[in-house]
CSV table of C-alpha atoms in Angstrom, one decimal:
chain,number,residue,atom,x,y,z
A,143,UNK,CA,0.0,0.0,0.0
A,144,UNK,CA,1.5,3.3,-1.1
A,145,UNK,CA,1.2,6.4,1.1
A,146,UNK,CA,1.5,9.9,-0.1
A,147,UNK,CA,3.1,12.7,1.5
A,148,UNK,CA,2.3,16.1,0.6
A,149,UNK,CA,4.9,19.1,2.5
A,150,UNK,CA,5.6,23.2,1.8
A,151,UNK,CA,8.6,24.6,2.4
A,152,UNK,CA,9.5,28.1,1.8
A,153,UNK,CA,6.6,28.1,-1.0
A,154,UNK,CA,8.1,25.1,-2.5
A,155,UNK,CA,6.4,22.2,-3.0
A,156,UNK,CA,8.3,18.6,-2.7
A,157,UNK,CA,6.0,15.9,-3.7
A,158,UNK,CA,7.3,11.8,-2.7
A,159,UNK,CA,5.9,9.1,-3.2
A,160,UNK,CA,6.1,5.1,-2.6
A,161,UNK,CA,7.2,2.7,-6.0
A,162,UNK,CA,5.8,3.7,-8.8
A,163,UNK,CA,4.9,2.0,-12.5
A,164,UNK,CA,5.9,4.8,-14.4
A,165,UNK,CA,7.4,8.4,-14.4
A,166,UNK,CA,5.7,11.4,-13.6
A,167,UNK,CA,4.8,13.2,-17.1
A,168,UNK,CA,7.4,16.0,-17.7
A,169,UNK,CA,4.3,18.1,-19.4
A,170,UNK,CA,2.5,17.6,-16.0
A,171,UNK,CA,5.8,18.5,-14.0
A,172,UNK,CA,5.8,21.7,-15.8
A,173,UNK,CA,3.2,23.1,-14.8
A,174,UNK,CA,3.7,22.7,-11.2
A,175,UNK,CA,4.9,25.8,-9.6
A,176,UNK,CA,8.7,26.1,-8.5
A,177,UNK,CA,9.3,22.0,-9.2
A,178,UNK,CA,11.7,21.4,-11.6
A,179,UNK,CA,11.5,18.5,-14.4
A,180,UNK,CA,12.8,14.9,-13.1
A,181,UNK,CA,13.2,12.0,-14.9
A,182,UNK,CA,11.8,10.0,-11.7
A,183,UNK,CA,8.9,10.1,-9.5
A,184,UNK,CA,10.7,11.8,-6.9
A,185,UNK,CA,10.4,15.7,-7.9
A,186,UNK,CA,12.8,18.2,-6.4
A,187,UNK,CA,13.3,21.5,-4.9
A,188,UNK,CA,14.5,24.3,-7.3
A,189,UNK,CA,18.0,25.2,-6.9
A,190,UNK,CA,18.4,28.8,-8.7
A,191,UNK,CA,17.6,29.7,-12.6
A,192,UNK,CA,20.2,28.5,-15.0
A,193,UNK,CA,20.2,32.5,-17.0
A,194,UNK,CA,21.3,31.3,-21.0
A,195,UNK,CA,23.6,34.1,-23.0
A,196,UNK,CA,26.4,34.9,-25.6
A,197,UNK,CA,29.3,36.1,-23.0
A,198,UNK,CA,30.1,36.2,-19.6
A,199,UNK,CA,31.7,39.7,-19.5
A,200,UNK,CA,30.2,43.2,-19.0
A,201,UNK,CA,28.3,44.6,-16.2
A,202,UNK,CA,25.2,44.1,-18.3
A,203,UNK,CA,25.6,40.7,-19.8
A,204,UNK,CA,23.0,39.7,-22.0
A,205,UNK,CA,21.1,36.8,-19.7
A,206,UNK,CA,17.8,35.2,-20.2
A,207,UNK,CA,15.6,32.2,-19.4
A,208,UNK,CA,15.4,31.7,-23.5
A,209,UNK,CA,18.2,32.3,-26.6
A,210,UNK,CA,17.2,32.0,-29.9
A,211,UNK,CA,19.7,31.6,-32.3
A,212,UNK,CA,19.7,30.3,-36.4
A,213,UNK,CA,24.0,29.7,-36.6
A,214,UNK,CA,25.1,27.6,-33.4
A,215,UNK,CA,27.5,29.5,-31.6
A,216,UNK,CA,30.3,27.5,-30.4
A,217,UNK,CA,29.8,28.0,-26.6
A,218,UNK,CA,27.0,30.3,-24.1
A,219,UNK,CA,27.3,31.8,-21.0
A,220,UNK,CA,25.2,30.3,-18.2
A,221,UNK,CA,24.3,31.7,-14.9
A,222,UNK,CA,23.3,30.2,-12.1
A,223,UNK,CA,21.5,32.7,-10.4
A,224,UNK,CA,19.6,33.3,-7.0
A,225,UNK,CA,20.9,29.5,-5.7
A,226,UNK,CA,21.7,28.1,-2.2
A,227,UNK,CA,25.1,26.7,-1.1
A,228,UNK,CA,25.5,23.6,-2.3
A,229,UNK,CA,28.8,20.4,-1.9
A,230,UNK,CA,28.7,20.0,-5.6
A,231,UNK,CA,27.1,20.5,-8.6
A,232,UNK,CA,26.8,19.3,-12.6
A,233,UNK,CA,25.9,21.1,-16.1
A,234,UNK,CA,23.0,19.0,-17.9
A,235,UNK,CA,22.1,20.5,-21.7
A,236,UNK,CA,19.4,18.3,-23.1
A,237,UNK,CA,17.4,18.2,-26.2
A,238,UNK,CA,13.4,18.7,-25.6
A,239,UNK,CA,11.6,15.9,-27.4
A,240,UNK,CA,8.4,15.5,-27.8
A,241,UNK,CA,6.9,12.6,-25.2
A,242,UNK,CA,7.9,12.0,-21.6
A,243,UNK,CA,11.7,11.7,-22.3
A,244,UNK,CA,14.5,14.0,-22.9
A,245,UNK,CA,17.7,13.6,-24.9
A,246,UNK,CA,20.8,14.1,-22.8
A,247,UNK,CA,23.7,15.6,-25.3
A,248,UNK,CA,26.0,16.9,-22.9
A,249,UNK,CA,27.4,17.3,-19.0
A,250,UNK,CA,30.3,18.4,-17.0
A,251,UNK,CA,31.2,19.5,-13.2
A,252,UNK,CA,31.3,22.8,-11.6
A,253,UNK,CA,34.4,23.5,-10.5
A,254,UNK,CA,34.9,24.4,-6.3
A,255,UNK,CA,36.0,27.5,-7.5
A,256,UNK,CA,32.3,28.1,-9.5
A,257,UNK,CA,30.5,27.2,-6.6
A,258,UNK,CA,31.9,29.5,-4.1
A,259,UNK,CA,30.3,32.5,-6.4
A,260,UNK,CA,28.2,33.4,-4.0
A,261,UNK,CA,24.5,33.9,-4.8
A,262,UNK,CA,25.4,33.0,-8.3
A,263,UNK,CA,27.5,31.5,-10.6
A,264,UNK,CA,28.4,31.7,-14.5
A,265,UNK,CA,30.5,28.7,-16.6
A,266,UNK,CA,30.5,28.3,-20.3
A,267,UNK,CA,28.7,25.1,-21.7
A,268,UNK,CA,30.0,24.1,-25.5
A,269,UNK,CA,27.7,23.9,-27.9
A,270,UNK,CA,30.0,21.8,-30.2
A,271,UNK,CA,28.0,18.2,-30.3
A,272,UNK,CA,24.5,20.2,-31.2
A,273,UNK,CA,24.4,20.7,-35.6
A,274,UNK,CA,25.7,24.5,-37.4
A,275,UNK,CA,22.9,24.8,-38.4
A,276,UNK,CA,19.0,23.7,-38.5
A,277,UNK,CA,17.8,21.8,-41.5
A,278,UNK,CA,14.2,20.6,-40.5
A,279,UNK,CA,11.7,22.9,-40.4
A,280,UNK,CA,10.7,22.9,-37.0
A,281,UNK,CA,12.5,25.0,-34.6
A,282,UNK,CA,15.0,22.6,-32.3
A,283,UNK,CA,14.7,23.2,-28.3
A,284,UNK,CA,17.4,22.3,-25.9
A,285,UNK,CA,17.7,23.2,-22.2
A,286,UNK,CA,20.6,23.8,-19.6
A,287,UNK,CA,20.2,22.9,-16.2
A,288,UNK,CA,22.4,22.9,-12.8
A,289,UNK,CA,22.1,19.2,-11.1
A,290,UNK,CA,23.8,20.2,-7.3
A,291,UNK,CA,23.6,18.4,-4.0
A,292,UNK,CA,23.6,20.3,-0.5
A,293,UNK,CA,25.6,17.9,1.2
A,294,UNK,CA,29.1,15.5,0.4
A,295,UNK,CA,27.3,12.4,0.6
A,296,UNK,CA,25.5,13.2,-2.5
A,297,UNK,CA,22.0,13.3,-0.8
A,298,UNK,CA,19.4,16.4,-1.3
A,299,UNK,CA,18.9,16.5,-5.1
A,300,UNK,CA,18.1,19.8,-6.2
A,301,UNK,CA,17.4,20.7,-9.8
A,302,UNK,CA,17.5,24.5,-11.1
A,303,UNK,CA,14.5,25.9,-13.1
A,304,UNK,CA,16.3,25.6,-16.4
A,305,UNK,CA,17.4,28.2,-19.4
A,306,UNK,CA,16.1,27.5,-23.3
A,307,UNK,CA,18.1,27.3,-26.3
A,308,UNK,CA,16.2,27.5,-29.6
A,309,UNK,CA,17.7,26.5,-32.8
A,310,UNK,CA,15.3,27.9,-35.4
A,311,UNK,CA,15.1,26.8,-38.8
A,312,UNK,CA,17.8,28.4,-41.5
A,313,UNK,CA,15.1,28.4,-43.9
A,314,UNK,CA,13.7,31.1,-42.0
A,315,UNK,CA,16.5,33.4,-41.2
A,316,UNK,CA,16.0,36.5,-42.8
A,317,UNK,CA,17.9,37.0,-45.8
A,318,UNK,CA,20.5,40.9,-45.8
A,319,UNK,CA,19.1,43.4,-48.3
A,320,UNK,CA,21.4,44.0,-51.0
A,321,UNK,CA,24.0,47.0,-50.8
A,322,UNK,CA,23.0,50.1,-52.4
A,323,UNK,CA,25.9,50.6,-54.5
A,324,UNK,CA,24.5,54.4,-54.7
A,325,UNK,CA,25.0,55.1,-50.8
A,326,UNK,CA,28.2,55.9,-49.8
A,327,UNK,CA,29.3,55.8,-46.0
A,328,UNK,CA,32.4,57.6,-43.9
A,329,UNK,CA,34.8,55.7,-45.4
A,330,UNK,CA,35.0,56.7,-49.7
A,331,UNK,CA,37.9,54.0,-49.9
A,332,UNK,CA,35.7,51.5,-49.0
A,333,UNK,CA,33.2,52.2,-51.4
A,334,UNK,CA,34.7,53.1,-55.0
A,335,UNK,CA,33.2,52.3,-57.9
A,336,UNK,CA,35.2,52.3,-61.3
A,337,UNK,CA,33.4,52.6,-63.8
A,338,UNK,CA,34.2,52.3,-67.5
A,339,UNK,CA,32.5,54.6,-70.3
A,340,UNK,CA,32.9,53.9,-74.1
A,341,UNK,CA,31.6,54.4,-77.6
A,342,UNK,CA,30.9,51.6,-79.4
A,343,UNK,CA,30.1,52.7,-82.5
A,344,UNK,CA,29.5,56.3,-84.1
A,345,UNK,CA,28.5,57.2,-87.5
A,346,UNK,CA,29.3,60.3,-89.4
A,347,UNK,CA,26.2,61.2,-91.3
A,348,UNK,CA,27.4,64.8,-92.2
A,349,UNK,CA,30.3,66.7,-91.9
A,350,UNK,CA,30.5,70.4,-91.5
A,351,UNK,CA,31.2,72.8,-94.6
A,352,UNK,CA,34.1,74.2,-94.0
A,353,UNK,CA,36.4,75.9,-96.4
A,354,UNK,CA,39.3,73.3,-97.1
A,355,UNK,CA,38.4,70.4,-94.8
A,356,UNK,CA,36.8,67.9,-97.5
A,357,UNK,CA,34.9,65.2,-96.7
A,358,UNK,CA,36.8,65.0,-93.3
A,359,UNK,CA,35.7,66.4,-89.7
A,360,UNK,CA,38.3,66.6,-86.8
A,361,UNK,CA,36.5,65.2,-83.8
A,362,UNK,CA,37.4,65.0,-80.0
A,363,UNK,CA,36.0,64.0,-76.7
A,364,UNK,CA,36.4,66.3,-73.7
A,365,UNK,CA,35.7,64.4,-70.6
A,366,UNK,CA,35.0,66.5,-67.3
A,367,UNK,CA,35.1,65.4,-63.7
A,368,UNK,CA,33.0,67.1,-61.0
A,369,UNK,CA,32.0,66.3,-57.7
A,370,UNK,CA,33.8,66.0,-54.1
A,371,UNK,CA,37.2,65.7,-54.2
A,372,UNK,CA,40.4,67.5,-56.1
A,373,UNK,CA,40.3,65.5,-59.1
A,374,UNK,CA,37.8,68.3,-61.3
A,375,UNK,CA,40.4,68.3,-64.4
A,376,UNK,CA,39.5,67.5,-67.8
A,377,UNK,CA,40.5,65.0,-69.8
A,378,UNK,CA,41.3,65.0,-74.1
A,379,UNK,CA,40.2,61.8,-75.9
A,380,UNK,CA,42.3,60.7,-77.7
A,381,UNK,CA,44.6,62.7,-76.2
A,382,UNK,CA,46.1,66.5,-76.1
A,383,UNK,CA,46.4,68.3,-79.2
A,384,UNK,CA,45.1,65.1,-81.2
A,385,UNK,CA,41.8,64.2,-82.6
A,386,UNK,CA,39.9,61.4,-84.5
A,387,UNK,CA,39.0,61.3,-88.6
A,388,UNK,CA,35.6,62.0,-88.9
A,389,UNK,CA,35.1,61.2,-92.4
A,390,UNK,CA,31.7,62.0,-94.2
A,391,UNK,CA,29.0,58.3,-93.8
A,392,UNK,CA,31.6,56.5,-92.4
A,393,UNK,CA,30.9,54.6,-89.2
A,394,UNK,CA,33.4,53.9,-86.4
A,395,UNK,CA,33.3,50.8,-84.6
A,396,UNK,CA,36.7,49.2,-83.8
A,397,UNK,CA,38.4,51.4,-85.7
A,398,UNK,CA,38.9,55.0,-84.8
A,399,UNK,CA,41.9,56.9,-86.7
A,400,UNK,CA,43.5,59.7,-85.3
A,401,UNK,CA,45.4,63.1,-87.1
A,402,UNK,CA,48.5,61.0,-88.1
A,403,UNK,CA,45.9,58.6,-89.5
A,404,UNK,CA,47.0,55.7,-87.1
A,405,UNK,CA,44.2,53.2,-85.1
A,406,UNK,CA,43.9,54.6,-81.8
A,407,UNK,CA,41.2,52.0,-80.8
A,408,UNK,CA,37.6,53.5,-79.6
A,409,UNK,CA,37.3,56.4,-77.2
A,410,UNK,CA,37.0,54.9,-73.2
């Protein structure tokens, strides 16, 4: 005959029981109040919140019960925060699967040094064994928690109220909008654009009447710079004190002549 014993402590509840057929439901644990999920009938006190985040520097560090995040990074922070002296505790990370059991992917001790933090505690936790990315597309959920014991003899379980990680799918990352190539920023260096003008092809459907020139024009191509910068001279195509045959209904294309009557090539 099983008995059931039923005490509060602190505003914490710790529920016992006698043997047992099967495991309490870790939906059903959830949703008890300041009891943390076990993987046997025997639930625990809360030990602290296990605080997920990117770095364990600043005064301000960026800690929360849930991290989202589309490219693994290759380690987080963890906190244990608000937690009672304890002989020794463990990092658990687990992935959250659907049904009553969890995957375990991961674990290591807190070193004496971690533990004597005070009211809390931060380590890192690698993040190496869990994929780069997420293919499915479903979002991936994975916890950290802090298994610790109050005393040597590795009696009084106590489980922390655990942080999230969730690995969302890359298919829904958002994609970058393209650079302008129009918008310039503080540094013109880092932004230059060359860019190359040329004629392909000109055709000579008149030529002007002037006394002694024939059927022959003497063309050129002034090109003038302006904008920021010291660079505002002009430029002489095909170059100074030359010019390109311009001969009546001929059309340019490749071939572009110049006042010694030699291919200079087309104007760029």
């Amino acid at each position: 005959m099983s008995r059931t014993i039923h005490l509060l402590l602190a505003g914490l509840m710790v529920l016992a029981s006698g043997p047992a057929t099967a495991a309490t439901p870790k939906d059903a644990i959830k949703k008890i109040p300041g009891v943390a999920p076990a993987r046997t009938p025997v639930l625990q006190l809360v030990n602290g919140h296990a605080l997920v985040g990117t770095r364990c520097s600043g005064e301000f560090p960026d800690y929360d019960h849930t991290m989202k995040f589309f490219a693994r990074p290759s380690s987080i922070c963890v906190r244990w925060d608000d937690r009672d002296p304890v002989a020794s505790a463990v990092w658990e990370l687990w992935k959250d699967k659907p049904g009553p059991v969890d995957q375990k992917v991961a674990s290591g001790p807190l070193p004496t040094a971690v533990l004597a933090g005070g009211t809390h505690s931060t380590f890192d936790v690698s993040l190496a064994s869990l994929p780069q990315y997420n293919e499915t597309d479903t979002s991936q959920k994975y916890f950290v928690k802090v298994v610790s014991r109050r005393k040597a003899d590795a009696t009084d379980t106590q489980v922390s109220v655990r942080g999230t990680l969730v690995h969302q799918p890359k298919s829904a990352e958002p994609k970058p909008q393209p650079a302008d190539p129009y918008v310039c920023g503080p540094s013109p260096d880092q932004y230059v654009r060359m860019v190359g003008l040329t004629v392909p092809q000109l055709t000579v459907n008149q030529t002007t009447s002037t006394a002694g020139d024939g059927d022959r024009d003497e063309l050129y191509i002034k090109v003038d710079r302006k904008g920021p910068g010291n660079d505002t001279g002009a430029k002489r195509l095909p170059a100074d004190d030359d010019y390109y045959e311009a001969k009546q209904s001929a059309t340019l294309t490749t071939t572009w002549t110049n006042k010694d009557q030699k291919n200079v090539g087309r104007p760029n």
